[in-house]
Coordinates of C-alpha atoms in Angstrom, one line a residue:
M190 CA 0.0 0.0 0.0
Q191 CA 2.9 2.3 -0.8
N192 CA 0.7 4.8 -2.8
L193 CA -2.1 5.0 -0.3
K194 CA -0.9 8.5 1.0
G195 CA -0.2 9.6 -2.3
Y196 CA -3.9 8.7 -3.2
I197 CA -5.4 10.3 -0.3
N198 CA -3.2 13.4 -0.9
D199 CA -4.1 13.6 -4.7
N200 CA -7.8 13.1 -3.8
Q201 CA -8.2 15.0 -0.7
Q202 CA -10.1 17.6 -2.1
R203 CA -12.8 15.5 -3.5
F204 CA -13.1 13.4 -0.6
L205 CA -13.9 16.9 1.4
D206 CA -16.4 17.9 -1.4
E207 CA -18.1 14.7 -1.4
L208 CA -18.6 14.5 2.5
F209 CA -20.0 18.3 2.0
E210 CA -22.6 17.1 -0.2
L211 CA -23.8 14.3 2.2
L212 CA -23.7 17.0 4.9
K213 CA -26.2 19.2 3.2
F214 CA -28.7 16.5 3.6
P215 CA -30.8 17.4 6.8
S216 CA -31.4 13.6 7.4
I217 CA -32.9 14.4 10.8
S218 CA -34.6 11.1 11.8
A219 CA -36.5 12.2 14.5
D220 CA -38.8 14.3 12.9
P221 CA -41.1 13.2 10.6
Q222 CA -41.0 16.4 8.4
Y223 CA -37.6 15.6 7.2
K224 CA -38.5 12.5 5.9
N225 CA -37.5 13.0 2.1
D226 CA -34.6 14.4 3.3
V227 CA -33.4 11.3 5.1
R228 CA -34.4 9.6 2.0
D229 CA -32.5 11.6 -0.4
A230 CA -29.4 10.8 2.0
A231 CA -29.8 7.2 1.6
N232 CA -29.8 7.4 -1.9
F233 CA -26.9 9.6 -1.9
V234 CA -25.2 7.2 0.0
A235 CA -26.0 4.2 -2.2
E236 CA -25.1 6.2 -5.5
Q237 CA -21.3 6.9 -3.7
L238 CA -21.1 3.3 -2.9
K239 CA -21.7 2.5 -6.5
K240 CA -19.3 4.9 -7.9
A241 CA -16.6 3.4 -5.1
G242 CA -16.9 0.2 -6.8
A243 CA -19.4 -1.7 -4.6
D244 CA -21.6 -4.1 -6.2
N245 CA -25.5 -5.4 -5.3
V246 CA -26.2 -1.7 -3.6
E247 CA -29.7 -1.5 -2.7
V248 CA -31.5 1.2 -0.7
C249 CA -33.9 -1.5 1.4
E250 CA -37.1 -0.3 2.6
T251 CA -38.0 -1.0 6.3
P252 CA -41.3 0.3 7.9
G253 CA -39.2 3.4 9.0
H254 CA -36.0 5.1 7.2
P255 CA -34.3 2.8 4.7
I256 CA -31.1 0.8 5.0
V257 CA -28.2 1.3 2.3
Y258 CA -26.7 -2.1 1.3
G259 CA -23.8 -2.8 -0.4
E260 CA -21.1 -5.5 -1.1
K261 CA -17.8 -6.4 -3.1
I262 CA -17.3 -10.1 -2.9
I263 CA -14.0 -10.9 -4.5
D264 CA -13.3 -14.5 -3.3
S265 CA -15.3 -16.6 -0.8
N266 CA -12.4 -18.1 0.6
L267 CA -11.5 -14.6 2.3
P268 CA -12.7 -12.9 5.2
T269 CA -15.6 -10.6 4.9
I270 CA -15.6 -7.0 6.9
L271 CA -19.3 -5.6 7.6
V272 CA -19.0 -2.0 8.1
Y273 CA -21.9 -0.3 9.7
G274 CA -22.7 3.5 10.1
H275 CA -25.7 5.7 10.1
Y276 CA -26.7 8.5 7.8
D277 CA -29.5 10.0 10.3
V278 CA -28.5 12.8 12.4
Q279 CA -29.5 14.6 15.4
P280 CA -31.8 17.6 15.7
A281 CA -29.9 20.7 15.2
D282 CA -31.8 22.7 17.9
P283 CA -31.1 25.2 19.2
L284 CA -30.4 26.6 15.9
E285 CA -29.4 30.0 17.3
L286 CA -26.3 28.8 19.2
W287 CA -24.8 27.6 16.0
N288 CA -21.8 29.8 14.6
T289 CA -22.5 28.5 11.0
P290 CA -25.4 27.0 9.7
P291 CA -25.8 23.4 10.6
F292 CA -26.7 21.9 7.2
E293 CA -24.3 24.2 5.1
P294 CA -20.9 22.6 6.0
T295 CA -18.0 25.2 6.8
L296 CA -14.6 24.2 6.7
K297 CA -12.4 26.4 9.6
D298 CA -9.3 26.2 10.8
G299 CA -8.8 22.6 9.6
K300 CA -12.4 21.6 11.3
I301 CA -15.5 20.6 9.2
Y302 CA -18.5 22.4 10.7
A303 CA -21.8 20.5 10.8
R304 CA -24.4 18.5 11.9
G305 CA -23.6 14.7 11.4
A306 CA -19.4 16.0 10.5
A307 CA -18.5 13.2 13.3
D308 CA -21.8 11.5 14.1
D309 CA -21.3 9.8 12.2
K310 CA -21.5 10.8 8.3
G311 CA -17.9 12.0 8.4
Q312 CA -16.9 8.6 9.8
F313 CA -18.8 6.3 7.8
Y314 CA -18.0 8.1 4.9
M315 CA -14.4 7.1 5.7
H316 CA -14.9 3.8 4.9
V317 CA -16.4 4.5 1.8
K318 CA -13.4 6.2 0.5
A319 CA -11.1 3.8 1.8
F320 CA -12.9 1.1 -0.2
E321 CA -12.8 2.9 -3.1
Y322 CA -8.7 3.4 -2.6
M323 CA -8.8 -0.6 -2.3
A324 CA -11.2 -1.5 -5.3
S325 CA -9.0 0.8 -7.6
N326 CA -5.6 -0.4 -6.8
D327 CA -6.2 -4.0 -6.5
E328 CA -5.8 -3.8 -2.8
L329 CA -9.0 -5.6 -1.5
H330 CA -7.4 -8.3 0.9
C331 CA -11.3 -9.1 2.2
N332 CA -14.5 -8.9 1.1
V333 CA -16.6 -6.1 2.2
K334 CA -20.0 -5.7 2.9
F335 CA -21.6 -2.1 3.9
M336 CA -24.6 -1.6 6.1
I337 CA -25.8 2.0 6.7
E338 CA -28.7 2.7 8.6
G339 CA -31.1 5.7 8.9
E340 CA -32.5 5.4 12.4
E341 CA -29.8 5.2 14.7
E342 CA -30.4 8.3 16.3
V343 CA -34.0 7.4 17.3
G344 CA -32.8 3.5 18.7
S345 CA -32.7 1.6 15.4
E346 CA -36.0 0.9 15.9
H347 CA -36.1 -1.7 12.5
L348 CA -32.7 -2.8 12.3
G349 CA -33.6 -5.5 14.4
L350 CA -36.2 -7.2 12.0
F351 CA -33.5 -6.4 9.1
L352 CA -31.2 -8.2 10.6
K353 CA -33.2 -11.5 10.8
D354 CA -34.6 -10.9 7.7
N355 CA -30.8 -11.1 5.9
V356 CA -28.8 -13.2 8.2
E357 CA -27.1 -15.1 5.3
R358 CA -26.8 -11.7 3.5
L359 CA -25.1 -10.1 6.0
K360 CA -23.2 -12.8 6.7
A361 CA -19.3 -12.0 7.7
D362 CA -16.2 -12.3 10.1
V363 CA -16.3 -8.9 12.1
I364 CA -18.1 -5.7 12.2
V365 CA -16.3 -2.4 11.9
I366 CA -18.1 0.5 13.4
S367 CA -16.5 4.1 13.0
D368 CA -18.9 6.2 15.4
T369 CA -16.9 6.4 18.5
S370 CA -13.8 8.7 19.2
M371 CA -10.3 8.5 20.2
I372 CA -8.3 10.6 22.9
S373 CA -6.4 12.3 20.4
L374 CA -4.2 12.0 17.1
E375 CA -1.2 12.3 19.6
D376 CA -2.6 9.8 22.0
P377 CA -4.4 7.5 19.7
S378 CA -7.0 4.8 21.5
I379 CA -9.4 2.1 20.6
E380 CA -12.5 1.7 22.2
T381 CA -13.2 -1.7 23.7
G382 CA -16.7 -0.9 25.7
L383 CA -19.9 0.8 25.3
R384 CA -22.4 1.7 28.1
G385 CA -26.4 0.7 27.5
L386 CA -29.1 3.1 27.4
S387 CA -32.4 3.5 28.9
Y388 CA -34.8 6.4 27.7
V389 CA -37.6 7.2 29.0
E390 CA -40.1 10.4 29.0
V391 CA -42.3 11.0 32.1
E392 CA -45.2 13.3 32.5
V393 CA -46.7 14.8 35.2
T394 CA -50.5 16.1 35.7
G395 CA -51.9 18.0 38.5
P396 CA -54.9 20.3 38.0
N397 CA -57.4 19.2 34.9
R398 CA -56.5 22.6 33.0
D399 CA -53.9 25.4 33.8
L400 CA -54.9 27.7 36.6
H401 CA -54.0 31.1 37.9
S402 CA -51.2 31.2 39.9
G403 CA -52.7 33.9 42.4
V404 CA -56.2 32.2 42.9
Y405 CA -55.0 28.9 42.9
G406 CA -51.4 28.9 43.7
G407 CA -50.6 27.8 47.3
A408 CA -53.6 25.2 47.3
V409 CA -53.2 22.9 44.2
A410 CA -49.7 21.2 43.5
N411 CA -47.7 22.7 40.8
P412 CA -46.5 19.8 38.6
I413 CA -43.2 21.5 37.7
N414 CA -42.7 21.8 40.9
V415 CA -43.5 18.3 42.2
L416 CA -41.3 17.1 39.2
S417 CA -38.4 19.0 40.1
K418 CA -38.5 17.5 43.7
M419 CA -39.0 13.9 42.3
I420 CA -36.1 14.2 39.8
A421 CA -33.9 15.8 42.8
S422 CA -34.5 13.0 44.5
L423 CA -33.3 10.6 42.2
H424 CA -29.7 11.0 43.4
D425 CA -28.2 11.4 47.1
E426 CA -25.5 13.8 48.3
N427 CA -22.5 11.4 47.0
N428 CA -24.1 11.4 43.5
R429 CA -25.3 7.7 43.4
I430 CA -28.7 7.0 41.8
T431 CA -31.4 6.2 44.4
I432 CA -33.7 3.8 42.6
P433 CA -33.8 0.7 44.8
G434 CA -31.9 -2.3 42.7
F435 CA -30.3 0.3 40.3
Y436 CA -26.8 -1.0 41.3
D437 CA -27.8 -4.7 42.3
K438 CA -26.1 -6.2 38.9
V439 CA -23.3 -3.6 38.1
A440 CA -20.0 -5.1 37.1
E441 CA -17.5 -3.8 39.1
L442 CA -14.0 -3.4 37.9
N443 CA -11.3 -4.4 40.3
Q444 CA -8.5 -2.2 41.0
Q445 CA -5.7 -3.5 38.5
Q446 CA -8.5 -2.7 35.9
R447 CA -9.7 0.7 37.4
E448 CA -5.8 1.6 37.3
S449 CA -5.2 0.3 33.7
L450 CA -8.4 2.5 32.6
N451 CA -7.0 5.7 34.4
Q452 CA -3.4 5.2 32.7
A453 CA -5.3 7.0 29.7
P454 CA -3.8 10.9 29.7
F455 CA -6.3 13.0 31.1
D456 CA -5.8 16.5 31.5
L457 CA -8.4 17.9 34.3
E458 CA -7.9 21.6 33.8
A459 CA -8.1 21.5 30.2
Y460 CA -10.5 19.4 30.5
K461 CA -12.7 22.1 32.8
K462 CA -11.5 24.8 30.4
D463 CA -13.1 23.2 27.3
L464 CA -16.2 22.5 29.3
G465 CA -16.5 26.2 30.7
V466 CA -17.0 24.8 34.1
D467 CA -15.2 25.6 37.5
A468 CA -15.5 22.0 38.7
L469 CA -16.5 18.7 37.7
Q470 CA -19.4 16.5 39.7
G471 CA -19.8 12.8 39.7
E472 CA -20.4 9.7 41.9
A473 CA -18.0 9.6 44.7
G474 CA -14.9 7.8 44.7
Y475 CA -14.3 7.5 40.8
T476 CA -12.3 9.7 38.7
P477 CA -13.6 11.4 35.5
I478 CA -12.8 8.7 33.2
E479 CA -14.4 6.2 35.1
H480 CA -17.3 8.0 35.4
T481 CA -18.2 8.5 31.8
G482 CA -16.8 5.0 30.9
I483 CA -17.6 2.2 33.6
R484 CA -20.2 4.0 35.9
P485 CA -24.1 4.2 35.2
T486 CA -26.0 7.5 35.0
L487 CA -29.0 9.3 35.4
D488 CA -29.6 12.6 33.4
V489 CA -32.5 14.8 32.5
N490 CA -32.2 15.5 29.0
G491 CA -35.2 17.7 28.6
M492 CA -37.8 19.5 30.8
W493 CA -40.4 21.7 30.0
G494 CA -44.2 22.7 31.1
G495 CA -45.9 26.0 31.6
Y496 CA -45.3 29.2 30.0
I497 CA -41.9 29.8 28.6
G498 CA -42.6 32.6 25.9
E499 CA -41.6 35.9 25.9
G500 CA -43.1 38.1 28.8
A501 CA -45.1 37.0 31.9
K502 CA -48.1 34.7 32.6
T503 CA -48.9 33.9 35.8
V504 CA -49.9 30.2 35.3
L505 CA -49.9 27.2 37.3
P506 CA -49.3 24.7 34.8
S507 CA -51.4 21.2 34.3
K508 CA -49.0 19.4 33.3
A509 CA -44.9 19.3 33.3
F510 CA -42.9 16.6 31.4
A511 CA -39.1 15.4 31.1
K512 CA -37.0 13.2 29.1
I513 CA -34.6 11.2 31.0
S514 CA -31.7 8.9 30.0
M515 CA -29.7 6.1 31.8
R516 CA -26.8 4.9 30.9
L517 CA -25.9 1.6 31.3
V518 CA -22.7 -0.6 32.2
P519 CA -22.1 -4.2 32.0
N520 CA -24.4 -6.6 33.5
Q521 CA -27.6 -4.2 33.3
T522 CA -30.1 -4.8 31.2
S523 CA -32.3 -1.5 29.6
D524 CA -35.4 -3.6 29.8
E525 CA -34.8 -4.2 33.4
I526 CA -33.6 -0.8 34.4
T527 CA -37.0 0.8 32.9
E528 CA -38.9 -1.6 35.0
L529 CA -37.1 -0.4 38.0
F530 CA -37.1 3.3 37.1
Q531 CA -40.9 3.3 36.3
K532 CA -41.9 1.5 39.6
H533 CA -39.6 3.9 41.7
F534 CA -41.0 7.0 39.9
E535 CA -44.3 6.4 40.1
S536 CA -44.1 5.3 44.0
I537 CA -42.4 8.8 44.9
A538 CA -45.2 10.8 43.0
P539 CA -47.4 12.4 45.8
K540 CA -50.9 12.2 45.4
S541 CA -51.7 15.7 44.7
V542 CA -50.7 14.3 40.8
Q543 CA -50.4 11.7 38.6
V544 CA -47.4 10.2 36.6
L545 CA -47.2 8.7 33.4
V546 CA -43.6 6.8 32.6
K547 CA -43.2 6.4 28.7
P548 CA -40.4 4.0 27.9
H549 CA -38.7 5.4 24.8
H550 CA -35.7 3.3 23.3
G551 CA -33.1 1.5 24.8
G552 CA -29.6 -0.6 24.0
E553 CA -27.4 -3.1 26.1
P554 CA -24.1 -2.1 27.3
V555 CA -21.1 -3.9 25.4
V556 CA -17.2 -4.8 26.2
T557 CA -15.9 -6.0 22.9
P558 CA -12.6 -8.5 23.2
T559 CA -9.4 -7.2 22.9
D560 CA -7.6 -10.5 22.7
G561 CA -9.0 -11.6 19.2
I562 CA -7.9 -11.2 15.5
A563 CA -10.0 -8.2 14.9
Y564 CA -8.5 -6.1 18.0
Q565 CA -5.3 -7.1 16.9
A566 CA -5.5 -5.7 13.3
A567 CA -7.1 -2.6 14.3
E568 CA -4.4 -2.4 16.9
K569 CA -1.9 -2.9 14.0
A570 CA -3.3 -0.5 11.8
V571 CA -3.5 2.5 14.4
E572 CA -0.1 1.6 14.9
D573 CA 1.4 1.8 11.5
T574 CA -0.8 4.9 10.9
F575 CA 0.1 6.8 14.0
G576 CA 3.4 5.6 15.0
K577 CA 2.2 4.2 18.5
K578 CA -0.1 1.5 19.9
P579 CA -3.3 2.6 20.7
I580 CA -4.7 3.2 24.1
P581 CA -7.7 0.6 24.9
T582 CA -10.5 2.8 26.7
R583 CA -14.0 2.5 27.4
G584 CA -16.4 4.6 25.6
G585 CA -19.3 6.5 27.5
G586 CA -21.8 6.6 24.8
S587 CA -24.3 3.8 23.4
I588 CA -24.4 2.2 20.1
P589 CA -27.6 -0.1 21.0
I590 CA -27.1 -2.4 17.7
V591 CA -24.0 -3.6 18.9
A592 CA -25.5 -6.0 21.3
L593 CA -28.0 -6.8 18.8
F594 CA -25.3 -7.7 16.1
E595 CA -23.7 -10.3 18.7
E596 CA -27.4 -11.8 19.1
V597 CA -28.8 -12.1 15.9
L598 CA -25.5 -12.3 13.5
G599 CA -23.1 -13.7 16.4
L600 CA -20.8 -11.0 15.3
K601 CA -18.4 -9.4 17.4
S602 CA -17.7 -5.7 16.4
V603 CA -14.5 -3.5 16.5
L604 CA -15.1 0.0 17.3
L605 CA -12.6 2.2 15.0
G606 CA -13.6 5.4 15.8
F607 CA -11.7 8.7 14.8
G608 CA -13.9 11.5 16.1
L609 CA -13.0 13.5 19.2
D610 CA -14.6 14.0 22.8
S611 CA -14.5 17.8 21.6
D612 CA -16.2 17.5 18.6
N613 CA -19.6 19.0 20.3
L614 CA -22.0 15.3 19.1
H615 CA -25.8 16.1 19.9
S616 CA -24.7 20.0 20.2
P617 CA -24.5 23.3 18.3
N618 CA -21.3 23.3 16.2
E619 CA -20.7 20.0 15.6
K620 CA -17.0 19.5 14.3
Y621 CA -14.9 17.1 12.6
E622 CA -11.1 17.2 12.1
V623 CA -10.0 17.0 8.7
A624 CA -6.8 15.4 9.9
N625 CA -9.0 12.9 11.6
Y626 CA -11.2 12.3 8.7
L627 CA -8.1 11.6 6.4
K628 CA -6.5 9.4 9.3
G629 CA -9.3 7.1 9.0
I630 CA -9.2 6.6 5.5
E631 CA -5.7 5.8 5.6
T632 CA -5.9 3.6 8.7
I633 CA -9.0 1.4 7.2
P634 CA -7.3 -0.3 4.3
L635 CA -4.1 -1.2 6.7
F636 CA -7.0 -3.0 9.1
H637 CA -8.2 -4.7 6.0
K638 CA -4.7 -6.1 5.2
H639 CA -3.8 -6.7 8.6
F640 CA -7.3 -8.5 9.4
A641 CA -6.9 -10.7 6.1
L642 CA -3.2 -11.7 7.1
L643 CA -4.2 -12.8 10.9
S644 CA -7.0 -14.7 10.0
K645 CA -5.0 -16.6 7.2
N646 CA -2.4 -17.3 9.8
S647 CA -4.6 -18.4 12.4
K648 CA -6.3 -21.2 10.5

């Protein structure tokens, strides 16, 4: 692969131009008004796969948004790599906090600013361009399959059915996912685990209509006040979650494992400065690295009710709402945690209100093996590209389908991500470093090469 770097250098502008075209699609899967934009993005991905050299490219229908499939089978005796990614994105709200329009990608100081730049359009598109290089330069060492979905940001609701209906078509030796982050270009890393997720919405109802806060205030429960107190009670003074049974099955790491995890470079002052905070807050007895990698959490993602428009309206609202997410760690399951939350939240509600808990979506925590061929291939590829061995880390986010892949397809995944924690995922001014984008394109063909060689030697 002596001409790999030259190929990337010669085609760098085209690689960026194509990614910018993809980023222009407001493929927001959560909002029905963007349904046509989501489909347009899927069609664009399919067309780019065809141009890159993939065969049997198809925009596969689901009851929701489509899944794009493509493949290149060069030899049935060679190992097969299944690439997973998603072309849907989070909503861009609040729009007023963006420095540049979220769907008008902007290049500034070596960074691409756009919704979906790092999560996950920029990352999965690295695989398309890496495949293009391999296909056009006779450097394909493995068969390749692509499965790029459009519902990851809303829980991949219809992916499970697609997997079950296409087990034979999706047959592979490993799944490669670039939807995670690394520490930095100076300290490359590979995530070896992800937290699970339980996402719920709660509704608290008091009086049967909005009331005058002067006429009724003090006599009738205010649902926003009640909801605030209920939510506040979900953590104790040590920032531990108070739901009975919540920690019963949490997998605890031993001291050696914790020390190994904390060897990853971490600059506390730089971390606080980047976030604009004077202090951190987390479960007592654990470090920030552990807080975001190996400990479960409960967070309010949104809360509303009553009057929030301009000026004043002295109203005692009838209802209050909140969206709550819980990140889970190994041995916890989303269904069980959702049930525990619902039972507890209903039990702490005063008689002055009614509470409704609506489960939304969830996913299971995973730990990927570091002693197998796939991780070894990823480790060698990163070392070839960056000049140093990657540090194994635990990711704080969730990719629910990783556990689903193992359950339905029997396949382990490698989390070969090139984003950064500072990329503002799900936030205004999401970005992706051009250098990371190009490094990913450079690393992926080397992963294919090492995976093929290690697979051959293991036989």
